Amino acid sequence: MDRPPVQIGPFLRRPYPSNLVLDLHSYCNARCLVCPHPELSPRLPRGRMDPELFRRIIGEFGEIARTRPIRGHVVLSNFSEPFLDPDIFSKISFILAQGLHLILQTNAAALFPRRVDRLLATGFRGKIFISCHGLTPEVYRKVMGLEARRTLANIDYLISRYPKELLQIRAIPFEWPLGEVLRVKRRWRERGVPVKIFAPNARTGLVGRCLSWRWKYPGEKLKGCKKTLPLRDLVVAFDGEALLCCEDMGRGAVLGSLREQSLLELWNSPAALKIVRRVFALEPSPPDFPCKRCEFGVSTLPRKVIRALGHELTRLRTCFL
């Protein structure tokens, strides 16, 4: 029998996650300027998920999805490129066999036509989100560290074989030249594929070049999360460590390890609940708590006050130079 929901500020956190965000390994073929992976990966654990651990996690989440009223979405991946996994198609088949809804997040550079065909052969018919931060070869290479021609050919083949309404191009306009946004929108709309443009995100301050503002004013405190992801999503790294949310790529707030606990044990553990309560100011949090460096963290100071203070500090700094 499930535990009752836990009151977290104005929200109820159910005693089981609604979505699972899973990394099968720690590797990526891109070196995106808008992602912390290139700088973080040498400092974090590296490797591939143990097959037994993968099957246990998916099996436990599949059981939750069959017996509880949840969305039951599995998202591959958060901090890696899923199509670098040599066993990706058998793992996709295993996830689908549990009756789970699978979503793929990829840069498509390794999604060659033969792999598209193998993906379709698994019976997969879920959404595919494609990170494509630019269109012209120079911009694409600068922002993503990849060659545009091959990747665009992969995506075009996917478009020819897959329902367009299940695809979405996701682009971050970082240091784009004038006209790049229009070129990006035009190319994909001409092919009937939805495009979503995201503002650059510093990923809890890990990508300093994308940082738009900082928590740094006297009296400013954390009071919540705009996305409320820790209340419904369980994010799991390749080694079984469960993270606070998908923004916490630097593992600043680890809820526990699925190598040592079952999925429900970890989700409802006192350690995990304490960390989640910190997000909503129900427990004291340390100065380096990741939500205090995150654009989606809610401050006790209105954002317009933060901006005004920032402008004033900049003006004063200029006066004394």
Coordinates of C-alpha atoms in Angstrom, one line a residue:
M1 CA 0.0 0.0 0.0
D2 CA 1.3 3.4 -0.9
R3 CA 2.2 6.1 1.5
P4 CA 0.0 9.2 1.5
P5 CA 1.1 12.2 -0.6
V6 CA 3.5 14.6 1.1
Q7 CA 2.6 18.3 1.4
I8 CA 5.5 20.3 0.0
G9 CA 4.5 24.0 0.5
P10 CA 1.4 24.5 -1.7
F11 CA 2.0 21.3 -3.6
L12 CA 1.4 17.6 -3.1
R13 CA 4.2 15.2 -3.9
R14 CA 2.9 11.7 -4.6
P15 CA 4.7 8.7 -3.2
Y16 CA 5.9 7.6 -6.6
P17 CA 7.4 9.5 -9.6
S18 CA 5.4 10.3 -12.7
N19 CA 8.3 10.3 -15.1
L20 CA 11.8 8.7 -15.3
V21 CA 14.7 10.6 -16.9
L22 CA 17.5 8.1 -17.5
D23 CA 21.1 8.2 -18.7
L24 CA 22.4 4.9 -20.1
H25 CA 26.0 6.2 -20.1
S26 CA 27.9 9.4 -19.6
Y27 CA 29.2 10.1 -23.2
C28 CA 28.3 12.6 -25.8
N29 CA 29.6 13.2 -29.3
A30 CA 28.9 16.9 -29.3
R31 CA 30.7 19.8 -27.5
C32 CA 27.9 22.3 -27.2
L33 CA 28.7 25.7 -25.9
V34 CA 25.3 25.7 -24.2
C35 CA 25.8 22.5 -22.3
P36 CA 28.1 21.8 -19.3
H37 CA 29.0 18.3 -20.5
P38 CA 32.4 19.2 -22.1
E39 CA 33.7 20.8 -18.8
L40 CA 31.9 18.5 -16.4
S41 CA 32.5 15.0 -17.9
P42 CA 36.2 14.8 -16.9
R43 CA 35.3 15.6 -13.3
L44 CA 32.3 13.3 -12.9
P45 CA 32.1 9.5 -12.9
R46 CA 32.1 8.1 -16.4
G47 CA 30.9 4.8 -17.8
R48 CA 27.8 2.8 -18.8
M49 CA 24.9 1.6 -16.8
D50 CA 25.1 -1.9 -15.6
P51 CA 22.6 -4.0 -17.6
E52 CA 21.1 -5.6 -14.5
L53 CA 20.6 -2.2 -12.9
F54 CA 18.9 -0.9 -16.1
R55 CA 16.5 -3.8 -16.2
R56 CA 15.7 -3.4 -12.5
I57 CA 15.0 0.3 -12.8
I58 CA 12.8 -0.1 -15.9
G59 CA 11.0 -3.1 -14.4
E60 CA 10.2 -1.2 -11.2
F61 CA 9.1 1.9 -13.0
G62 CA 7.0 -0.3 -15.4
E63 CA 5.2 -1.8 -12.4
I64 CA 4.5 1.7 -11.0
A65 CA 3.1 2.8 -14.4
R66 CA 0.8 -0.2 -14.5
T67 CA -0.6 0.2 -11.0
R68 CA -0.7 3.9 -10.4
P69 CA -2.3 6.9 -12.3
I70 CA 0.9 8.4 -13.7
R71 CA 2.1 9.5 -17.2
G72 CA 4.8 6.7 -17.2
H73 CA 7.2 8.6 -19.5
V74 CA 10.8 7.4 -19.8
V75 CA 13.1 10.0 -21.3
L76 CA 16.5 9.0 -22.8
S77 CA 18.7 10.9 -22.1
N78 CA 19.7 13.8 -19.9
F79 CA 23.5 14.1 -19.8
S80 CA 24.5 11.9 -22.8
E81 CA 23.7 11.0 -26.4
P82 CA 21.6 7.9 -26.4
F83 CA 22.6 6.6 -29.8
L84 CA 26.2 6.1 -28.7
D85 CA 25.0 3.1 -26.6
P86 CA 25.8 0.0 -28.6
D87 CA 22.8 -1.8 -27.1
I88 CA 20.4 1.1 -27.5
F89 CA 17.8 -0.8 -29.7
S90 CA 17.5 -3.8 -27.3
K91 CA 17.1 -1.3 -24.4
I92 CA 14.4 0.6 -26.3
S93 CA 12.6 -2.7 -27.0
F94 CA 12.8 -3.6 -23.3
I95 CA 11.3 -0.3 -22.2
L96 CA 8.5 -0.6 -24.7
A97 CA 7.8 -4.2 -23.5
Q98 CA 7.0 -2.7 -20.1
G99 CA 4.2 -0.7 -21.6
L100 CA 6.1 2.6 -20.9
H101 CA 5.9 5.7 -23.1
L102 CA 9.4 6.4 -24.4
I103 CA 10.8 9.9 -25.4
L104 CA 14.1 10.2 -27.1
Q105 CA 16.4 13.3 -26.8
T106 CA 19.2 13.3 -29.3
N107 CA 21.4 15.5 -31.4
A108 CA 20.9 13.1 -34.3
A109 CA 24.6 13.1 -35.3
A110 CA 24.8 9.4 -34.7
L111 CA 21.2 8.6 -35.9
F112 CA 22.3 7.4 -39.3
P113 CA 19.7 6.1 -41.8
R114 CA 20.4 2.4 -40.9
R115 CA 19.8 3.3 -37.2
V116 CA 16.6 5.0 -38.1
D117 CA 15.5 1.8 -39.7
R118 CA 16.5 -0.2 -36.7
L119 CA 14.7 2.2 -34.4
L120 CA 11.5 1.8 -36.4
A121 CA 11.9 -2.0 -36.3
T122 CA 11.6 -1.9 -32.5
G123 CA 8.1 -0.6 -32.8
F124 CA 9.0 2.8 -31.2
R125 CA 6.4 5.5 -32.0
G126 CA 7.2 8.1 -29.3
K127 CA 8.3 11.7 -29.5
I128 CA 11.8 12.5 -30.6
F129 CA 13.3 15.8 -29.5
I130 CA 16.3 16.9 -31.6
S131 CA 18.9 19.4 -30.4
C132 CA 20.0 21.4 -33.4
H133 CA 21.6 24.7 -32.3
G134 CA 22.0 26.4 -35.7
L135 CA 21.8 25.7 -39.4
T136 CA 24.6 27.3 -41.3
P137 CA 27.7 25.0 -41.2
E138 CA 29.9 27.6 -39.4
V139 CA 27.3 28.4 -36.7
Y140 CA 26.5 24.7 -36.1
R141 CA 30.1 23.7 -35.8
K142 CA 30.9 26.6 -33.5
V143 CA 27.9 26.0 -31.1
M144 CA 27.8 22.2 -31.2
G145 CA 31.2 21.0 -32.3
L146 CA 29.7 18.8 -35.0
E147 CA 29.4 18.9 -38.8
A148 CA 26.0 20.1 -40.0
R149 CA 25.9 18.4 -43.4
R150 CA 25.9 14.8 -42.1
T151 CA 23.5 15.6 -39.2
L152 CA 21.0 17.4 -41.4
A153 CA 21.1 14.5 -43.8
N154 CA 20.3 12.1 -40.9
I155 CA 17.4 14.3 -39.8
D156 CA 16.0 14.6 -43.3
Y157 CA 16.0 10.8 -43.6
L158 CA 14.2 10.5 -40.2
I159 CA 11.6 13.0 -41.4
S160 CA 11.0 10.9 -44.5
R161 CA 10.3 7.8 -42.4
Y162 CA 8.7 9.0 -39.2
P163 CA 5.5 11.0 -38.4
K164 CA 6.5 14.6 -38.4
E165 CA 4.1 15.5 -35.6
L166 CA 6.2 13.3 -33.3
L167 CA 9.4 15.2 -34.1
Q168 CA 10.5 18.5 -32.6
I169 CA 13.6 20.5 -33.4
R170 CA 14.9 22.2 -30.2
A171 CA 17.3 25.1 -30.8
I172 CA 19.2 27.5 -28.5
P173 CA 20.2 30.7 -30.3
F174 CA 23.6 31.2 -28.7
E175 CA 25.8 33.7 -30.4
W176 CA 23.9 33.3 -33.6
P177 CA 24.4 35.9 -36.4
L178 CA 21.6 38.1 -37.7
G179 CA 19.2 36.0 -39.7
E180 CA 20.0 32.6 -38.2
V181 CA 16.8 32.3 -36.3
L182 CA 14.8 32.9 -39.5
R183 CA 16.9 30.4 -41.4
V184 CA 16.3 27.8 -38.7
K185 CA 12.6 28.3 -38.5
R186 CA 12.2 28.4 -42.3
R187 CA 14.1 25.1 -43.0
W188 CA 12.2 23.0 -40.5
R189 CA 8.8 24.5 -41.2
E190 CA 9.3 23.9 -44.9
R191 CA 9.7 20.2 -44.0
G192 CA 6.6 20.3 -41.7
V193 CA 8.6 19.7 -38.5
P194 CA 7.8 21.8 -35.3
V195 CA 10.5 24.0 -34.0
K196 CA 11.0 25.3 -30.5
I197 CA 13.5 28.1 -29.7
F198 CA 14.8 28.1 -26.1
A199 CA 16.6 30.8 -24.3
P200 CA 20.2 29.9 -23.2
N201 CA 20.2 28.3 -19.8
A202 CA 23.2 28.3 -17.4
R203 CA 22.3 24.9 -16.0
T204 CA 22.5 25.9 -12.3
G205 CA 25.4 28.2 -13.1
L206 CA 27.5 25.5 -14.7
V207 CA 27.6 27.2 -18.1
G208 CA 28.8 30.6 -17.1
R209 CA 28.7 32.0 -20.7
C210 CA 24.9 31.5 -20.7
L211 CA 24.3 33.0 -17.2
S212 CA 21.7 35.8 -17.4
W213 CA 21.6 36.7 -13.7
R214 CA 22.8 35.6 -10.3
W215 CA 21.4 35.2 -6.8
K216 CA 23.7 37.6 -5.0
Y217 CA 21.6 40.2 -3.2
P218 CA 21.3 40.7 0.6
G219 CA 18.1 39.1 2.0
E220 CA 17.5 37.1 -1.2
K221 CA 16.3 33.5 -0.5
L222 CA 15.1 30.5 -2.4
K223 CA 11.4 29.9 -2.1
G224 CA 10.5 27.5 -4.9
C225 CA 10.9 26.2 -8.4
K226 CA 9.1 27.4 -11.5
K227 CA 9.2 24.0 -13.1
T228 CA 8.4 22.0 -9.9
L229 CA 10.3 19.0 -11.6
P230 CA 11.5 17.5 -8.3
L231 CA 7.9 16.8 -7.4
R232 CA 7.2 14.5 -10.3
D233 CA 10.4 13.5 -12.2
L234 CA 13.1 11.1 -11.1
V235 CA 16.4 11.7 -12.8
V236 CA 18.9 8.9 -12.8
A237 CA 22.6 9.0 -13.9
F238 CA 24.2 6.0 -15.5
D239 CA 25.7 4.8 -12.2
G240 CA 22.3 4.7 -10.4
E241 CA 22.6 8.0 -8.6
A242 CA 19.3 9.9 -8.4
L243 CA 19.6 13.7 -9.0
L244 CA 17.3 16.5 -7.8
C245 CA 16.2 17.4 -11.4
C246 CA 17.4 17.5 -15.0
E247 CA 19.0 20.9 -14.5
D248 CA 21.3 19.5 -11.7
M249 CA 23.9 18.0 -14.2
G250 CA 26.7 18.7 -11.8
R251 CA 25.1 16.4 -9.1
G252 CA 24.9 19.2 -6.6
A253 CA 22.0 17.5 -4.8
V254 CA 22.0 13.7 -4.9
L255 CA 18.8 12.1 -3.5
G256 CA 20.4 8.6 -3.1
S257 CA 21.5 5.6 -5.2
L258 CA 19.3 3.0 -6.9
R259 CA 22.2 0.6 -6.6
E260 CA 21.4 0.5 -2.8
Q261 CA 17.6 1.2 -2.8
S262 CA 14.6 0.3 -4.8
L263 CA 13.0 3.1 -6.8
L264 CA 10.1 3.7 -4.3
E265 CA 12.4 3.4 -1.3
L266 CA 14.6 6.1 -2.7
W267 CA 11.8 8.4 -3.8
N268 CA 10.2 8.3 -0.3
S269 CA 13.5 8.3 1.7
P270 CA 14.0 10.9 4.4
A271 CA 17.2 12.1 2.6
A272 CA 15.3 12.7 -0.7
L273 CA 12.4 14.4 1.0
K274 CA 14.7 16.7 2.9
I275 CA 16.4 17.8 -0.3
V276 CA 13.0 18.4 -2.0
R277 CA 11.8 20.4 1.0
R278 CA 14.9 22.6 0.6
V279 CA 13.7 23.6 -2.8
F280 CA 10.6 25.2 -1.4
A281 CA 12.3 26.8 1.7
L282 CA 10.8 24.2 4.1
E283 CA 14.3 23.2 5.2
P284 CA 17.5 25.4 5.4
S285 CA 19.7 25.0 2.3
P286 CA 23.5 25.5 2.0
P287 CA 24.8 28.5 0.0
D288 CA 25.9 26.3 -2.9
F289 CA 22.5 24.5 -3.2
P290 CA 21.9 24.1 -7.0
C291 CA 18.5 25.8 -7.1
K292 CA 20.1 29.0 -5.9
R293 CA 22.1 29.1 -9.1
C294 CA 19.2 28.1 -11.4
E295 CA 17.2 30.4 -13.6
F296 CA 14.1 28.4 -12.6
G297 CA 14.6 28.9 -8.9
V298 CA 12.1 31.3 -7.4
S299 CA 13.6 34.1 -5.3
T300 CA 12.0 36.0 -2.4
L301 CA 12.9 39.1 -4.3
P302 CA 10.9 39.9 -7.4
R303 CA 12.9 39.5 -10.6
K304 CA 12.4 43.1 -11.6
V305 CA 14.0 44.1 -8.3
I306 CA 16.9 41.8 -9.0
R307 CA 17.4 43.4 -12.4
A308 CA 17.2 46.9 -11.0
L309 CA 19.8 46.1 -8.4
G310 CA 22.0 44.6 -11.0
H311 CA 21.8 47.7 -13.2
E312 CA 22.6 49.9 -10.2
L313 CA 25.6 47.8 -9.2
T314 CA 26.9 48.0 -12.8
R315 CA 26.4 51.8 -12.8
L316 CA 28.3 52.2 -9.5
R317 CA 31.0 49.9 -10.6
T318 CA 31.5 51.9 -13.8
C319 CA 31.7 55.2 -11.8
F320 CA 34.6 53.9 -9.8
L321 CA 36.6 52.5 -12.7

